[in-house]
Each structure stands twice: as structure tokens, then as C-alpha cells.
Coordinates of C-alpha atoms and ligand atoms in Angstrom, one line a residue:
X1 CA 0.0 0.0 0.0
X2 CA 0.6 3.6 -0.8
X3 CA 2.3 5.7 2.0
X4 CA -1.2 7.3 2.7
X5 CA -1.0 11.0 2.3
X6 CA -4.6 11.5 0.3
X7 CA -7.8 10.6 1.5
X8 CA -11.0 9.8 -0.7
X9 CA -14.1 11.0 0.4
X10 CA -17.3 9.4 -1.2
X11 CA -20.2 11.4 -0.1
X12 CA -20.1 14.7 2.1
X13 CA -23.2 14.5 4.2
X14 CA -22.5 14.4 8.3
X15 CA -20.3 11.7 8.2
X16 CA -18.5 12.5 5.2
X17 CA -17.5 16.2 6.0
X18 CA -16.7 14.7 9.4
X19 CA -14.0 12.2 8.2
X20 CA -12.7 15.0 6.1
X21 CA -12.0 17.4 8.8
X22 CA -10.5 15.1 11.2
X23 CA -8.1 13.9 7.9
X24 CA -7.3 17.4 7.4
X25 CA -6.6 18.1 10.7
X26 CA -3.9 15.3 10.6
X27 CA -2.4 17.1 8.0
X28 CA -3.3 14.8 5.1
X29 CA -4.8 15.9 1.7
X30 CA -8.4 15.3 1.1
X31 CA -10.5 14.5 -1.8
X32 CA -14.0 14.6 -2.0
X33 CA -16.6 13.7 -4.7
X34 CA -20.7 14.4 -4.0
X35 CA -23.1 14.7 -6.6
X36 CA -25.2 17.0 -4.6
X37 CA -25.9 20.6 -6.1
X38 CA -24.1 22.6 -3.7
X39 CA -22.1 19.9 -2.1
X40 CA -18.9 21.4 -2.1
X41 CA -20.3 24.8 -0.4
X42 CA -21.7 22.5 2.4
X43 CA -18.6 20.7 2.8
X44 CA -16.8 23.7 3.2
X45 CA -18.8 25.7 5.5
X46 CA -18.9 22.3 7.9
X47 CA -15.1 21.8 7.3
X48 CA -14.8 25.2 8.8
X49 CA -17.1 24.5 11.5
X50 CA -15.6 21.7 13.1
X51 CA -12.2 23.5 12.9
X52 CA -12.1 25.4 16.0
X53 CA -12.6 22.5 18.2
X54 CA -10.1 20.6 15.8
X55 CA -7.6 23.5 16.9
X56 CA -8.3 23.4 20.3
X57 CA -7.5 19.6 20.4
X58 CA -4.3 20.4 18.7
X59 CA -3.5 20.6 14.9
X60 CA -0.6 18.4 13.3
X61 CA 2.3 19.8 11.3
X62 CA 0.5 21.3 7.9
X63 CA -2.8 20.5 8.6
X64 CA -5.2 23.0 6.8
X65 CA -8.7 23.2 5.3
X66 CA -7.2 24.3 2.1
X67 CA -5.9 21.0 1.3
X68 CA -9.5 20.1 0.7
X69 CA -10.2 19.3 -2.7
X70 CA -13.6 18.9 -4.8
X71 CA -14.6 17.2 -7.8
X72 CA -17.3 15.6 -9.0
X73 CA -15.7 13.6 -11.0
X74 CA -15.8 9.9 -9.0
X75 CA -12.9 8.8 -11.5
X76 CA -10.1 11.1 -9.8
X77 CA -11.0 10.7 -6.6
X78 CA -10.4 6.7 -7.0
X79 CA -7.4 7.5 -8.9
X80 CA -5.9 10.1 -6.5
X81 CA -6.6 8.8 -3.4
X82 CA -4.2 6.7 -1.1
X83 CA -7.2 5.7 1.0
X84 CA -11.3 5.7 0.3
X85 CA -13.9 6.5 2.5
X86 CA -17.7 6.2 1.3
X87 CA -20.4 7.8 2.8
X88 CA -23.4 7.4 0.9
X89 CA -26.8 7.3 2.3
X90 CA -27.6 3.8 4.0
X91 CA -29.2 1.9 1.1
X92 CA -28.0 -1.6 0.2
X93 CA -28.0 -1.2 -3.4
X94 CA -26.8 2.2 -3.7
X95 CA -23.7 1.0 -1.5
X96 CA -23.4 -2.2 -3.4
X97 CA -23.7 -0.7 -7.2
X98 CA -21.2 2.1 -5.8
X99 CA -18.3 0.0 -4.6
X100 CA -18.5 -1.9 -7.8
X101 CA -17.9 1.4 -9.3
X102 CA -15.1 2.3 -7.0
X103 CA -13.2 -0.4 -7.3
X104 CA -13.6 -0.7 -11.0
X105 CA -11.7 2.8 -11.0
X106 CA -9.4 2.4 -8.1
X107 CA -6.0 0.6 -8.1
X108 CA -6.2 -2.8 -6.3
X109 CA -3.5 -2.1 -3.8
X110 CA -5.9 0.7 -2.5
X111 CA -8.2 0.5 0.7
X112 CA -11.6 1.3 0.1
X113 CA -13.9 1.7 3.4
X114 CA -17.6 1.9 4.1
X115 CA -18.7 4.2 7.2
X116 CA -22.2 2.1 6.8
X117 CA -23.8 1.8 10.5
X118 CA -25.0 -2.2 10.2
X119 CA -25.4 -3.1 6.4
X120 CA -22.9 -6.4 6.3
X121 CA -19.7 -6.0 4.2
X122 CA -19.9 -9.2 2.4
X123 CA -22.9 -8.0 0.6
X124 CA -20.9 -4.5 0.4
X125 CA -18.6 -6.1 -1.7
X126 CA -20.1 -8.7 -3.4
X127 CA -19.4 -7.6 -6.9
X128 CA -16.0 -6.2 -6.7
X129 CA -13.5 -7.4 -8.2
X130 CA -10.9 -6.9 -5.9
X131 CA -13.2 -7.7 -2.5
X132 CA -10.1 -8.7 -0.2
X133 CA -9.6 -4.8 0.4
X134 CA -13.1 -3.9 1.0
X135 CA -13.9 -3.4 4.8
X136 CA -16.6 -1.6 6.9
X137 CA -15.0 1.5 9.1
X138 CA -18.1 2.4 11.0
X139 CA -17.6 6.1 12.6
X140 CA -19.6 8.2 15.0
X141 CA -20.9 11.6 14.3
X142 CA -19.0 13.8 15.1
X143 CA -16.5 12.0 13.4
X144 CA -13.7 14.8 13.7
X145 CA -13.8 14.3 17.4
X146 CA -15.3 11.0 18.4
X147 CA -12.1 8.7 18.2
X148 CA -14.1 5.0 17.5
X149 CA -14.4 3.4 14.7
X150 CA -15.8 -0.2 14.1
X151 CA -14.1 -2.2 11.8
X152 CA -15.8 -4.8 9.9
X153 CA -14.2 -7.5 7.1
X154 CA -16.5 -9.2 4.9
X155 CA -16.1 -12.9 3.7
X156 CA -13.8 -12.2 0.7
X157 CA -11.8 -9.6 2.9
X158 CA -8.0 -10.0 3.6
X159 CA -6.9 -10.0 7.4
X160 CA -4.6 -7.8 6.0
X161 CA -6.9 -5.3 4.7
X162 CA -8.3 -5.0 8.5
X163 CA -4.6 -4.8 9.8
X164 CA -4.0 -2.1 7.1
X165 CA -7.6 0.0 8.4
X166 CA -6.9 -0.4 11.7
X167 CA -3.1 1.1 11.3
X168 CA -4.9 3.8 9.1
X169 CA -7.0 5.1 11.3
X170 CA -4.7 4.7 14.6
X171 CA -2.7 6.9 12.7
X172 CA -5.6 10.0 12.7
X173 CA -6.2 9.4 16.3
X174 CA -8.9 7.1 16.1
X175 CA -9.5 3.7 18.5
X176 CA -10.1 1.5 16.4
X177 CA -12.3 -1.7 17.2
X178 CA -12.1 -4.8 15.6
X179 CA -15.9 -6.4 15.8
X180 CA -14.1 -10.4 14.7
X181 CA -17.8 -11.2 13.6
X182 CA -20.1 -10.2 10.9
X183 CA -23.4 -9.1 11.9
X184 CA -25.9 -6.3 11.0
X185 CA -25.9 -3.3 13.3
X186 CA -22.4 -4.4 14.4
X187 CA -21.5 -3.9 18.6
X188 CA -22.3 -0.2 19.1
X189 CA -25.2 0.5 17.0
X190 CA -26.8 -2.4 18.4
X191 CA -27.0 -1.1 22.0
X192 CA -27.5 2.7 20.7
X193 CA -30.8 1.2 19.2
X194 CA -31.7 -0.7 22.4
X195 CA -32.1 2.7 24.2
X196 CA -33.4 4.5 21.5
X197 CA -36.2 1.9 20.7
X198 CA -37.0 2.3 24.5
X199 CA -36.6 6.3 24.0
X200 CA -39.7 5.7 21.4
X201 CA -41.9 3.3 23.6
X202 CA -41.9 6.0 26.0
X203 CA -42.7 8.6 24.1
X204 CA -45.0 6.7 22.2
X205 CA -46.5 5.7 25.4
X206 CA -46.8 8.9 26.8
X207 CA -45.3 7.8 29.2
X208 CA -42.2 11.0 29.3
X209 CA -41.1 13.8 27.1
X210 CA -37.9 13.9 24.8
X211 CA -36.5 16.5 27.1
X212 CA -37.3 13.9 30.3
X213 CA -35.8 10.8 28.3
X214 CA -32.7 13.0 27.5
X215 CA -32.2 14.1 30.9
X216 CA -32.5 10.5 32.3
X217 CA -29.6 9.6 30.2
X218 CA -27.3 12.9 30.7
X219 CA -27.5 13.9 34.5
X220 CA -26.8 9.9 35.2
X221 CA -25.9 7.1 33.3
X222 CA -24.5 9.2 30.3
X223 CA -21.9 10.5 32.5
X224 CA -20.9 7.2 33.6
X225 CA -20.6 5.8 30.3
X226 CA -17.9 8.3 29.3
X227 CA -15.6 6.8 31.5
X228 CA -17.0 3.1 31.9
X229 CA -19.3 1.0 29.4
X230 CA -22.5 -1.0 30.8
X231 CA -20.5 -4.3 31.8
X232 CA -18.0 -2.1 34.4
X233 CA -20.1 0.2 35.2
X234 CA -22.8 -2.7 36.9
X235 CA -19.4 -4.4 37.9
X236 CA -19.3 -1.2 40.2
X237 CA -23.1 -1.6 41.2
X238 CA -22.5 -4.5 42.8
X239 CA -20.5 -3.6 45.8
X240 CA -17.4 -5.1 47.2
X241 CA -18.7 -8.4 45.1
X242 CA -18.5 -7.0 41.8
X243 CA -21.2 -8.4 38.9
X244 CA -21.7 -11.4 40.8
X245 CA -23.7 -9.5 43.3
X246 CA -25.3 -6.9 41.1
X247 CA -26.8 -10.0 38.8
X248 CA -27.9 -11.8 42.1
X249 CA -29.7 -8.7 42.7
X250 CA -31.1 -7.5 39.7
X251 CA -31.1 -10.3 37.6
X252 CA -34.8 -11.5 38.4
X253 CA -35.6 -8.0 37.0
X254 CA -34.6 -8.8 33.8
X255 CA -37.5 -11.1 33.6
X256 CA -40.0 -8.3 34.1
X257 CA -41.4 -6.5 31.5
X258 CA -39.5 -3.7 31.7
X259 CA -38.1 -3.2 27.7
X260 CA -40.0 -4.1 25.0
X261 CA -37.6 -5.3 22.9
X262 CA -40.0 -4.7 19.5
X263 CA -39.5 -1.4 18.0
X264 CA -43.3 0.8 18.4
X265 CA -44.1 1.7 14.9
X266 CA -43.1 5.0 13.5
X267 CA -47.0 6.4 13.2
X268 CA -47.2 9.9 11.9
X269 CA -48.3 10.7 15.3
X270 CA -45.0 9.4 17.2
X271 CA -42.8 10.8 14.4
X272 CA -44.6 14.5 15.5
X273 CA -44.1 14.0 18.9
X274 CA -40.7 13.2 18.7
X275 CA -40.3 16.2 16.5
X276 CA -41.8 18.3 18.4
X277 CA -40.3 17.3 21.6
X278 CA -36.7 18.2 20.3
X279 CA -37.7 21.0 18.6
X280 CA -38.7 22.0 21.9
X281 CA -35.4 20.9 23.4
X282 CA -33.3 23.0 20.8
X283 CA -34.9 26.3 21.8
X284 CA -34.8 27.7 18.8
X285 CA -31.1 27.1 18.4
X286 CA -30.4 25.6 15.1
X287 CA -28.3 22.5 14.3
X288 CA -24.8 24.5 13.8
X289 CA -25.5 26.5 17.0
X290 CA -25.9 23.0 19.0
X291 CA -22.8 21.3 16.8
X292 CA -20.9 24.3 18.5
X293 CA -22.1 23.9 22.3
X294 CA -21.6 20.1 21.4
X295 CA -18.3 20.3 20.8
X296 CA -16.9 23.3 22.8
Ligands
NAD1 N1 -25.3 10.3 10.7 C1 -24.7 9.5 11.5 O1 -24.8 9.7 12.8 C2 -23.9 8.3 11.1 C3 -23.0 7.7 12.0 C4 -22.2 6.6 11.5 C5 -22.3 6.2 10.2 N2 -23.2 6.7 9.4 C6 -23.3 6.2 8.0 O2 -22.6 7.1 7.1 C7 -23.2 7.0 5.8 C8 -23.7 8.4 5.4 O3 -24.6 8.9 6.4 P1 -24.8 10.5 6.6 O4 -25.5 10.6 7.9 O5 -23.6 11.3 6.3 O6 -25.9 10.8 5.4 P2 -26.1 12.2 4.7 O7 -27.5 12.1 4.1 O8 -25.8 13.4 5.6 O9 -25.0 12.3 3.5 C9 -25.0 11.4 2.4 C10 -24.4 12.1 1.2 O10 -24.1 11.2 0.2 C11 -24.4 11.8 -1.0 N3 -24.5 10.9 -2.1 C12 -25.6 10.2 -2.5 N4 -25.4 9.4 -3.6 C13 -24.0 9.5 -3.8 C14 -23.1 9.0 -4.8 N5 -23.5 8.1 -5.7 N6 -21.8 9.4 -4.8 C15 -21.4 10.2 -3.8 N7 -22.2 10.8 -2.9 C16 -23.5 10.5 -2.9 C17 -25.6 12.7 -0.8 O11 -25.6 13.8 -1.7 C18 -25.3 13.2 0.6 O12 -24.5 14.4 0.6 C19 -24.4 6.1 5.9 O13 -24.0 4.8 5.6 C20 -24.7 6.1 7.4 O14 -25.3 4.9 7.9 C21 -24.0 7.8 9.8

């Protein structure tokens, strides 16, 4: 492989721009391609936005937004870049019919990853012709500051290609996590939509508010979870005995009712109160304005 020193960006929605800025800010030079009308504007303006907290963490030698380049040609960014990122919306197909585009354009000995959030890499790359160096590298938004990524091989990809993804995005400050098995939704998405599924009973239910299911989460648990994950963190609940305790404890309550488990069905009316309730929540702030309080 190439000594990576440009990046490939396929698609420059949330996740996209995201993985751009955090390359730039490692001082590497960035290609993106978006069909979008006005794609490039958007990129730059959210580029620019996630800067200050990028400068704040600390900027490597020669980083700068100006080494952002836009095309909309697909061609040169698969025959310019080092490494490929796509980041097209999640649809199977779209994904699928994509990466055999990609790859038909991009030299084999080139990395091409997916930031999909659960679709499985061997179906990703079923009809490339060089599959061994297709992977999954699941991010979280934002992407230029949350440091994991989930990495995901298919059936047809080389242990290699993980080794080289993992090495790649060590190097721009990322952890990277290796889930060893193939499944939809992956480790982290799976419990995010535990909670959130729960989120939507209760709202469906009437049972709380958005604001009252957010504040459940970020006066408490939420601020455990930045230091510890679920598994620790009841290992802690449990006293001078540890998880052994805590499941002697609260294990029988796992056989209540409590979760649903099913997801509620998005009615128009659940879809408005959710709406509604964050809109609420937001104050009349707008999506930049909270991205900045976010990240300051
Ligand atoms: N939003 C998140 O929190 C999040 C987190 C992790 C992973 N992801 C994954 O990242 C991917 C992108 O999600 P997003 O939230 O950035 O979506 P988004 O809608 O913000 O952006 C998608 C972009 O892809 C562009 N696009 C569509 N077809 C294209 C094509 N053929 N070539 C190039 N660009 C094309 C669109 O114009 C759009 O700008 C999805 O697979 C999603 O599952 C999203």
C-alpha cells in the first residue's frame, strides 16, 4: 500500500465532512466527490465549522482546510486517493452498485472503506473485483472528534486489509475496534438502538417527554458511560462483590417487563411527537449552533 498521504471522500453529508476534517486536521490531503448541487459549499462551511474545536485539540504539522479538494468527477477521486472512504446514504443497493464502481476505478492495492452503520460488508462487496480490500469503518458523528471506529471485514476480505484500516485510522487518532464477527448493526449500534427503541416506547406511550428521556440519560448514566461501558459500570453496582452481586440482585428484573424489545411503529403521530419534543429541546437554536455547544 501507498504511504497514505490523500484521502477519498465518497459522499459529504454528516459523516462524510466529518471524516474529512479530522483527515485534514492530521495534515493529510483530502478528496471529495458528492453529486449533490451545492455539495462542495456545504462541505466547506462544515469543514470550517468543526475547525475550532479541531484547533483546540491540537493541529498536526501542515494540517489545513485548504488541502481540501472537490470534484465531482468519481474517477479522480479513486485515482488520486491513497485511501477511500464512502459515505453514501444507507441503502443496500446504492452501497453495493457504488463500490463496484469504486473499485472498477481504483488501483487494487488501495483501501476502500464503508462508514455504513449495520449493512454487512460481504454483501458490500459482493461484486467487486478486488473484495479482499473492502472493509466496513463504522464512525460516530461527530466523526472529527469521536475517536471510535468499528471495523468490519466481509467474507472475501483479507486480514490484511483490517490490519491495514486499523493502522490507518490509529494513525488520525482514532480507537479502532475490531468487531471479529459479521453481523448487522455491528456492537455499538446495536445497543444505541436498544435505548433508542426504548426512547420511542416511551414517548409513544406517553409515558415521558424527549427532554425527560434526555435528561434520564445525561444527568446519570451518560456521564458514567464516558468513563466506563454497561459491563464495568454494573461491575461497580455491585458492591465489594463485583457483577456477581449486582446479577444476584437485579437479575430477576430482567425477567419483568421492563423493555419491549420490539421497536413501536413510527406512526405519523410518534414521528410529530418526537419532532416536536426536540424542537422544543433546541430552543430555537439551530443545528450549527448546538454542533458548536456540542463540541466546545
Ligand atoms: N449520521 C450518523 O450519525 C452516522 C453515523 C455513523 C455512520 N453513518 C453512516 O454514514 C453514511 C452516510 O450517512 P450521513 O448521515 O452522512 O448521510 P447524509 O445524508 O448526511 O449524506 C449522504 C451524502 O451522500 C451523497 N450521495 C448520494 N449518492 C451519492 C453517490 N452516488 N456518490 C457520492 N455521494 C453520494 C448525498 O448527496 C449526501 O450528501 C451512511 O452509511 C450512514 O449509515 C451515519
Amino acid at each position: 500500500m501507498h504511504k497514505i498521504k490523500t484521502v477519498g471522500i465518497v459522499g459529504t453529508g454528516v459523516i462524510g465532512s466529518g471524516w474529512a476534517a479530522r483527515c485534514l486536521a492530521h495534515g493529510l490531503d483530502v478528496i471529495a466527490t458528492d453529486p449533490n448541487p451545492g455539495a462542495e459549499e456545504r462541505l466547506r462551511v462544515k469543514v470550517g465549522n468543526a475547525w475550532p474545536a479541531l484547533q483546540t485539540l491540537g493541529l498536526m504539522p501542515n494540517a489545513n482546510p485548504n488541502r481540501l479538494r472537490f470534484t465531482t468527477d468519481l474517477e479522480e477521486v479513486c485515482q488520486t486517493s491513497h485511501f477511500i472512504q464512502e459515505n453514501v446514504p444507507e441503502q443496500e443497493d446504492l452501497k453495493r452498485n457504488l463500490h463496484r464502481e469504486m473499485d472498477a476505478l481504483t488501483p487494487p492495492e488501495v483501501m476502500i472503506a464503508s462508514s455504513s452503520s449495520g449493512l454487512l460488508p460481504t454483501r458490500i462487496q459482493a461484486d467487486c473485483r478486488y473484495p479482499v480490500r473492502v472493509v466496513i469503518g463504522h464512525p460516530f458523528n461527530p466523526v472529527y472528534l469521536l475517536p471510535l471506529v468499528e471495523v468490519v471485514g466481509g467474507e472475501k476480505t483479507l486480514k490484511s486489509s483490517i490490519e491495514k484500516a486499523i493502522s490507518f485510522y490509529r494513525g488520525i487518532g482514532m480507537y479502532p475496534l475490531h468487531v471479529r464477527n459479521e453481523i448487522e448493526g455491528y456492537i455499538s449500534d446495536r445497543l444505541q438502538e436498544a435505548l433508542w427503541r426504548e426512547a420511542l416506547h416511551l414517548v409513544n406511550d406517553g409515558i415521558a417527554t424527549t427532554a425527560e428521556i434526555d435528561d434520564a440519560v445525561v444527568y446519570g448514566p451518560g456521564l458514567r458511560w464516558a468513563i466506563m461501558g454497561t459491563c464495568l459500570t454494573f461491575h461497580l453496582a455491585g458492591g465489594d462483590d463485583g457483577i456477581r452481586h449486582m446479577l444476584e440482585q437485579f437479575g430477576p428484573a430482567l425477567k419483568l417487563p421492563w423493555t419491549k424489545l420490539e421497536a413501536p411503529e413510527l406512526t405519523d403521530s410518534l414521528i410529530e411527537r418526537m419532532v416536536t419534543g426536540t424542537q422544543q429541546q433546541a430552543a430555537g437554536q439551530s443545528v450549527t449552533e448546538l454542533e458548536r455547544l456540542r463540541d466546545d
